[in-house]
Short mmCIF file of C-alpha atoms in Angstrom, two decimals:
data_model
loop_
_atom_site.label_atom_id
_atom_site.label_comp_id
_atom_site.label_asym_id
_atom_site.label_seq_id
_atom_site.Cartn_x
_atom_site.Cartn_y
_atom_site.Cartn_z
CA MET A 167 0.00 0.00 0.00
CA TRP A 168 2.86 2.39 0.77
CA LYS A 169 4.26 1.90 -2.73
CA THR A 170 0.85 2.84 -4.12
CA ILE A 171 0.75 6.01 -2.02
CA LEU A 172 4.31 6.98 -3.02
CA ARG A 173 3.53 6.39 -6.70
CA ARG A 174 0.40 8.53 -6.51
CA VAL A 175 2.26 11.32 -4.69
CA LEU A 176 4.94 11.36 -7.41
CA VAL A 177 2.22 11.63 -10.05
CA MET A 178 0.79 14.62 -8.18
CA ILE A 179 3.96 16.69 -8.70
CA PRO A 180 3.60 17.26 -12.48
CA GLN A 181 -0.14 17.70 -11.99
CA ILE A 182 0.43 20.55 -9.55
CA ILE A 183 3.05 22.15 -11.81
CA ILE A 184 0.70 22.12 -14.82
CA LEU A 185 -2.12 23.35 -12.60
CA SER A 186 -0.04 26.30 -11.36
CA ILE A 187 0.84 27.35 -14.93
CA LEU A 188 -2.79 27.22 -16.07
CA ILE A 189 -4.03 29.07 -12.99
CA PHE A 190 -1.50 31.89 -13.22
CA PHE A 191 -1.84 32.64 -16.92
CA LEU A 192 -5.62 32.24 -17.02
CA ALA A 193 -5.87 34.72 -14.14
CA LYS A 194 -3.69 37.15 -16.10
CA MET A 195 -6.00 36.81 -19.10
CA MET A 196 -8.96 38.16 -17.11
CA PRO A 197 -10.02 41.61 -18.37
CA GLY A 198 -9.22 44.60 -16.21
CA ASP A 199 -6.91 45.00 -13.25
CA PRO A 200 -7.33 45.77 -9.55
CA PHE A 201 -6.26 49.39 -9.92
CA THR A 202 -8.64 50.56 -12.65
CA GLY A 203 -11.89 51.78 -11.13
CA LEU A 204 -12.20 49.01 -8.54
CA ILE A 205 -10.37 50.41 -5.52
CA ASP A 206 -10.90 54.12 -6.14
CA PRO A 207 -12.73 55.35 -9.28
CA LYS A 208 -11.05 58.76 -8.88
CA MET A 209 -7.51 57.35 -8.97
CA ASP A 210 -5.45 59.14 -11.63
CA VAL A 211 -3.53 57.44 -14.44
CA ASN A 212 -0.08 58.19 -13.00
CA THR A 213 -0.96 56.62 -9.65
CA ILE A 214 -2.30 53.52 -11.41
CA ALA A 215 0.87 53.21 -13.48
CA LYS A 216 3.01 53.59 -10.35
CA LEU A 217 1.06 50.86 -8.53
CA LYS A 218 1.34 48.50 -11.50
CA GLN A 219 5.09 49.04 -11.56
CA GLU A 220 5.34 48.54 -7.79
CA TYR A 221 3.46 45.24 -7.87
CA GLY A 222 5.35 43.99 -10.95
CA LEU A 223 2.34 43.92 -13.25
CA ASN A 224 4.37 45.50 -16.06
CA ASP A 225 6.87 42.63 -16.14
CA ALA A 226 6.67 39.93 -18.79
CA PRO A 227 4.11 37.21 -17.87
CA TRP A 228 6.76 34.49 -17.60
CA VAL A 229 8.84 36.72 -15.28
CA GLN A 230 5.78 37.28 -13.10
CA TYR A 231 5.14 33.51 -13.02
CA LEU A 232 8.72 32.66 -12.00
CA ASN A 233 8.65 35.30 -9.26
CA TRP A 234 5.32 33.91 -8.06
CA VAL A 235 6.63 30.34 -7.92
CA LYS A 236 9.82 31.50 -6.18
CA ASN A 237 7.77 33.25 -3.52
CA LEU A 238 5.52 30.19 -3.14
CA PHE A 239 8.49 28.08 -2.10
CA ARG A 240 9.34 30.72 0.48
CA GLY A 241 5.80 30.56 1.85
CA ASP A 242 5.07 34.05 0.57
CA LEU A 243 1.77 34.28 -1.30
CA GLY A 244 2.10 38.01 -1.79
CA MET A 245 0.02 40.96 -0.61
CA SER A 246 -3.66 41.43 -1.30
CA TYR A 247 -4.21 44.43 -3.55
CA THR A 248 -7.55 45.29 -1.98
CA GLN A 249 -7.28 44.04 1.62
CA HIS A 250 -3.75 45.46 2.12
CA MET A 251 -2.57 42.45 4.10
CA SER A 252 -0.60 39.30 3.35
CA VAL A 253 -2.48 36.65 1.41
CA THR A 254 -1.22 33.99 3.85
CA SER A 255 -2.86 35.75 6.80
CA LEU A 256 -6.01 36.52 4.82
CA ILE A 257 -6.49 32.94 3.64
CA GLY A 258 -5.42 31.50 6.98
CA ASP A 259 -8.23 33.28 8.80
CA ARG A 260 -10.82 32.10 6.27
CA ALA A 261 -9.37 28.61 5.68
CA GLN A 262 -9.95 27.37 9.19
CA ASN A 263 -13.58 28.50 9.01
CA THR A 264 -14.19 26.65 5.74
CA PHE A 265 -12.24 23.62 7.00
CA TRP A 266 -14.41 23.15 10.09
CA LEU A 267 -17.61 23.78 8.16
CA SER A 268 -16.64 21.25 5.47
CA LEU A 269 -15.43 18.67 8.00
CA VAL A 270 -18.64 18.80 10.03
CA THR A 271 -20.70 18.68 6.82
CA ILE A 272 -18.87 15.56 5.56
CA ILE A 273 -19.20 13.79 8.92
CA LEU A 274 -22.91 14.57 9.21
CA SER A 275 -23.51 13.65 5.57
CA TYR A 276 -22.07 10.16 5.99
CA LEU A 277 -23.70 9.70 9.40
CA PHE A 278 -27.05 10.26 7.67
CA ALA A 279 -26.38 8.68 4.27
CA ILE A 280 -24.78 5.35 5.21
CA PRO A 281 -27.55 4.16 7.60
CA MET A 282 -30.20 5.41 5.16
CA GLY A 283 -28.55 3.58 2.25
CA ILE A 284 -28.24 0.37 4.26
CA ILE A 285 -31.88 0.46 5.36
CA ALA A 286 -33.09 1.28 1.83
CA GLY A 287 -31.05 -1.58 0.33
CA ARG A 288 -32.03 -4.20 2.90
CA TYR A 289 -35.72 -3.34 2.79
CA LYS A 290 -36.11 -2.80 -0.94
CA ASP A 291 -39.60 -1.61 -1.99
CA LYS A 292 -40.88 -1.78 1.61
CA TRP A 293 -42.02 1.24 3.57
CA PRO A 294 -38.55 2.17 4.98
CA ASP A 295 -37.12 2.15 1.45
CA GLN A 296 -40.06 4.12 0.06
CA THR A 297 -39.77 6.71 2.85
CA ILE A 298 -36.06 7.22 2.18
CA ARG A 299 -36.63 7.45 -1.56
CA ILE A 300 -39.26 10.17 -1.03
CA PHE A 301 -36.75 12.05 1.16
CA ASN A 302 -34.14 11.71 -1.62
CA TYR A 303 -36.56 13.06 -4.22
CA ILE A 304 -37.32 16.09 -2.06
CA THR A 305 -33.69 16.92 -1.21
CA PHE A 306 -32.63 16.40 -4.82
CA ALA A 307 -35.40 18.66 -6.17
CA ILE A 308 -34.90 21.58 -3.76
CA PRO A 309 -32.16 23.99 -4.90
CA GLY A 310 -29.42 24.45 -2.32
CA PHE A 311 -29.89 28.20 -1.88
CA VAL A 312 -33.62 27.73 -1.26
CA ALA A 313 -32.93 25.16 1.47
CA TYR A 314 -30.35 27.46 3.08
CA VAL A 315 -32.65 30.48 3.05
CA LEU A 316 -35.60 28.49 4.44
CA ALA A 317 -33.44 26.96 7.20
CA LEU A 318 -32.01 30.38 8.09
CA TRP A 319 -35.46 31.95 8.22
CA LEU A 320 -37.09 29.12 10.22
CA PHE A 321 -34.37 28.11 12.69
CA GLY A 322 -32.44 31.37 12.78
CA TYR A 323 -34.99 34.19 12.68
CA LEU A 324 -38.36 32.61 13.50
CA LEU A 325 -37.42 30.07 16.19
CA ASN A 326 -34.13 31.77 17.11
CA TRP A 327 -32.43 28.42 17.76
CA PHE A 328 -29.23 29.22 15.89
CA PRO A 329 -27.15 32.32 15.12
CA THR A 330 -27.66 33.88 11.70
CA THR A 331 -24.22 35.41 10.99
CA GLY A 332 -20.53 34.97 11.68
CA THR A 333 -18.51 32.16 13.21
CA VAL A 334 -18.55 33.17 16.87
CA SER A 335 -20.51 35.61 19.01
CA VAL A 336 -18.89 38.98 19.70
CA SER A 337 -19.53 38.61 23.43
CA VAL A 338 -17.63 35.30 23.68
CA ALA A 339 -13.97 35.70 24.54
CA PRO A 340 -11.42 33.26 23.07
CA GLY A 341 -11.08 30.36 25.43
CA ILE A 342 -11.64 26.65 25.52
CA PHE A 343 -15.09 25.32 26.37
CA ASN A 344 -17.39 28.32 25.83
CA TYR A 345 -15.55 29.42 22.70
CA ILE A 346 -15.65 25.95 21.10
CA LEU A 347 -19.30 25.52 22.06
CA ASP A 348 -20.23 28.87 20.51
CA ARG A 349 -18.33 28.11 17.27
CA ALA A 350 -20.10 24.74 17.04
CA HIS A 351 -23.41 26.54 17.55
CA HIS A 352 -22.65 28.75 14.53
CA ILE A 353 -21.53 25.82 12.36
CA ILE A 354 -24.21 23.25 13.07
CA LEU A 355 -27.11 24.81 11.12
CA PRO A 356 -25.35 25.41 7.75
CA ALA A 357 -23.50 22.10 8.08
CA LEU A 358 -26.67 20.18 8.90
CA VAL A 359 -28.62 21.62 5.97
CA ALA A 360 -25.70 21.07 3.57
CA ALA A 361 -25.32 17.50 4.81
CA LEU A 362 -28.99 16.66 4.39
CA ILE A 363 -29.20 17.92 0.81
CA SER A 364 -25.95 16.17 -0.14
CA THR A 365 -26.94 12.67 0.98
CA THR A 366 -28.86 11.79 -2.19
CA THR A 367 -25.97 10.45 -4.27
CA THR A 368 -24.39 8.48 -1.42
CA VAL A 369 -27.71 6.89 -0.41
CA GLN A 370 -28.49 5.93 -4.00
CA TYR A 371 -25.04 4.43 -4.63
CA LEU A 372 -25.17 2.39 -1.42
CA ARG A 373 -28.76 1.23 -1.94
CA THR A 374 -28.04 0.11 -5.52
CA GLY A 375 -24.83 -1.62 -4.46
CA ILE A 376 -26.55 -3.59 -1.70
CA ILE A 377 -29.41 -4.66 -3.98
CA ASP A 378 -27.01 -5.76 -6.74
CA ASN A 379 -24.60 -7.60 -4.44
CA GLN A 380 -27.37 -9.56 -2.71
CA VAL A 381 -27.86 -11.68 -5.85
CA GLU A 382 -24.16 -12.27 -6.63
CA ASP A 383 -22.83 -15.84 -6.76
CA TYR A 384 -20.40 -15.37 -3.85
CA VAL A 385 -23.29 -14.30 -1.61
CA ARG A 386 -25.38 -17.31 -2.60
CA THR A 387 -22.39 -19.57 -1.98
CA ALA A 388 -21.82 -18.10 1.50
CA ARG A 389 -25.46 -18.56 2.40
CA SER A 390 -25.51 -22.14 1.09
CA LYS A 391 -22.56 -22.94 3.37
CA GLY A 392 -24.55 -21.81 6.38
CA VAL A 393 -22.70 -18.56 7.02
CA PRO A 394 -24.77 -16.39 9.39
CA GLU A 395 -26.74 -13.68 7.61
CA ARG A 396 -25.08 -10.97 9.71
CA VAL A 397 -21.65 -12.10 8.54
CA VAL A 398 -22.81 -12.40 4.92
CA PHE A 399 -24.16 -8.88 4.94
CA ASN A 400 -21.32 -7.15 6.81
CA LYS A 401 -18.38 -9.00 5.28
CA HIS A 402 -19.56 -9.52 1.71
CA ILE A 403 -22.54 -7.39 0.71
CA LEU A 404 -21.84 -4.17 2.64
CA ARG A 405 -18.08 -4.16 2.13
CA ASN A 406 -18.38 -4.43 -1.65
CA SER A 407 -21.24 -1.93 -1.73
CA LEU A 408 -19.05 0.70 -0.04
CA LEU A 409 -16.55 0.78 -2.94
CA PRO A 410 -18.47 3.34 -5.06
CA ILE A 411 -18.83 5.59 -2.02
CA THR A 412 -15.11 5.52 -1.23
CA ALA A 413 -14.35 6.41 -4.83
CA PHE A 414 -16.71 9.37 -4.47
CA ILE A 415 -14.94 10.95 -1.47
CA GLY A 416 -12.66 13.11 -3.63
CA ASN A 417 -15.66 14.48 -5.51
CA VAL A 418 -17.43 15.22 -2.22
CA ILE A 419 -14.50 17.39 -1.09
CA GLY A 420 -14.50 19.31 -4.36
CA ALA A 421 -18.27 19.73 -4.33
CA LEU A 422 -18.20 21.12 -0.80
CA LEU A 423 -15.55 23.68 -1.73
CA GLY A 424 -17.48 24.66 -4.83
CA GLY A 425 -20.71 25.03 -2.91
CA ALA A 426 -19.12 26.84 0.00
CA VAL A 427 -19.77 30.23 -1.56
CA MET A 428 -23.53 29.68 -1.45
CA ILE A 429 -23.53 28.49 2.15
CA GLU A 430 -21.18 31.23 3.32
CA THR A 431 -23.09 33.96 1.51
CA VAL A 432 -26.53 33.01 2.85
CA PHE A 433 -25.30 32.47 6.42
CA SER A 434 -22.80 35.40 6.28
CA TYR A 435 -20.11 32.91 7.17
CA PRO A 436 -16.58 34.30 6.48
CA GLY A 437 -14.84 31.46 4.64
CA MET A 438 -12.74 30.78 1.56
CA GLY A 439 -15.69 30.33 -0.77
CA LYS A 440 -17.00 33.83 -0.10
CA LEU A 441 -13.47 35.26 -0.28
CA PHE A 442 -12.89 33.57 -3.65
CA PHE A 443 -16.10 34.26 -5.55
CA MET A 444 -17.45 37.41 -3.93
CA GLU A 445 -14.23 39.32 -3.29
CA SER A 446 -11.10 38.22 -5.15
CA ILE A 447 -12.68 37.59 -8.59
CA SER A 448 -14.87 40.69 -8.65
CA GLN A 449 -11.97 42.91 -7.53
CA ARG A 450 -9.27 41.28 -9.71
CA ASP A 451 -7.18 40.59 -6.62
CA TYR A 452 -4.69 38.33 -8.45
CA PRO A 453 -2.54 37.21 -5.47
CA VAL A 454 -5.61 36.04 -3.54
CA LEU A 455 -7.26 34.62 -6.65
CA THR A 456 -4.31 32.51 -7.81
CA ALA A 457 -3.53 31.30 -4.28
CA LEU A 458 -7.12 30.18 -3.69
CA ILE A 459 -7.51 28.39 -7.04
CA LEU A 460 -4.19 26.64 -6.53
CA MET A 461 -5.29 25.58 -3.05
CA PHE A 462 -8.64 24.29 -4.35
CA GLY A 463 -6.87 22.38 -7.13
CA ILE A 464 -4.39 20.78 -4.73
CA LEU A 465 -7.24 19.81 -2.40
CA ALA A 466 -9.06 18.14 -5.32
CA ILE A 467 -5.90 16.19 -6.22
CA VAL A 468 -5.40 15.20 -2.57
CA GLY A 469 -9.07 14.18 -2.42
CA ASN A 470 -8.52 11.74 -5.28
CA LEU A 471 -5.47 10.37 -3.46
CA ILE A 472 -7.58 9.85 -0.34
CA SER A 473 -10.17 8.00 -2.44
CA ASP A 474 -7.50 5.63 -3.79
CA ILE A 475 -6.11 4.97 -0.30
CA VAL A 476 -9.55 4.30 1.20
CA MET A 477 -10.48 1.98 -1.68
CA THR A 478 -7.26 0.04 -1.15
CA ILE A 479 -8.10 -0.38 2.53
CA VAL A 480 -11.70 -1.45 1.86
CA ASP A 481 -10.74 -3.88 -0.91
CA PRO A 482 -7.08 -5.04 -0.89
CA ARG A 483 -7.52 -6.48 -4.39
CA ILE A 484 -7.54 -2.95 -5.75
CA ARG A 485 -4.05 -1.71 -6.55
CA VAL A 486 -2.94 1.23 -8.67
CA LYS A 487 -0.47 -0.19 -11.17
#
């Protein structure tokens, strides 16, 4: 297994290099710049030219790329044109917010989806399966932003069970128990709603896998030998049915990052998604933009690596050649 991991990590290196080249030059191809009418509409031409020279925007594109890569290896992501602070600090503050929101969402999603998929597969066409399928139809049909707005209105404003903005209450001082409890209180509502509407694919994959594997020859053979039904289900049916889900983990990570902007915008949650779509792109903040896209791309590549590792653990027959 370690050879497989090492081989996949080595493959990631050229992928990241190609990704960095595409990200940098595609960002440079975007129309406009951060100093033309975006920061201060009254800024004169000479001041704009001076700022472009100061930030190296007048250098050849390949020179700008090499300087960017050189600074990346030093851990320097540059300065934000619009926020006037280091990109590392800016992303660091937002990254931990998105990380905890995504982690809680993934955990809740699988805590809901796996039992629902197992019940739906074992009780095919019976009332538990029909109930879960109706739930899947509803969550699949409702657009994400509608679910977020309804949840915010009902549980945040009407019932006042959860906070409606931010990551922590202003009145709570940084500490251990109270601080963690308050942050969890802010995370639970958006994470719960995101988890519920993202269970559809996982439940369907697991249900279909269980139904298909129940009629396989190796299952019939195990039952004919008198193997207890609990062992047949857990060791043979369920284990093989989990393979499509493990292969889907990398896509789940990417989907959460892509959908973070919607969650963070509705719940006024300061994370990387809102920083990326609502701030850096609209304001042509190239240092923040390129750093975030590179980070998202690396996370997607790492997500695929995690999928391969988990699949190898679940089924040792699977090896990446």
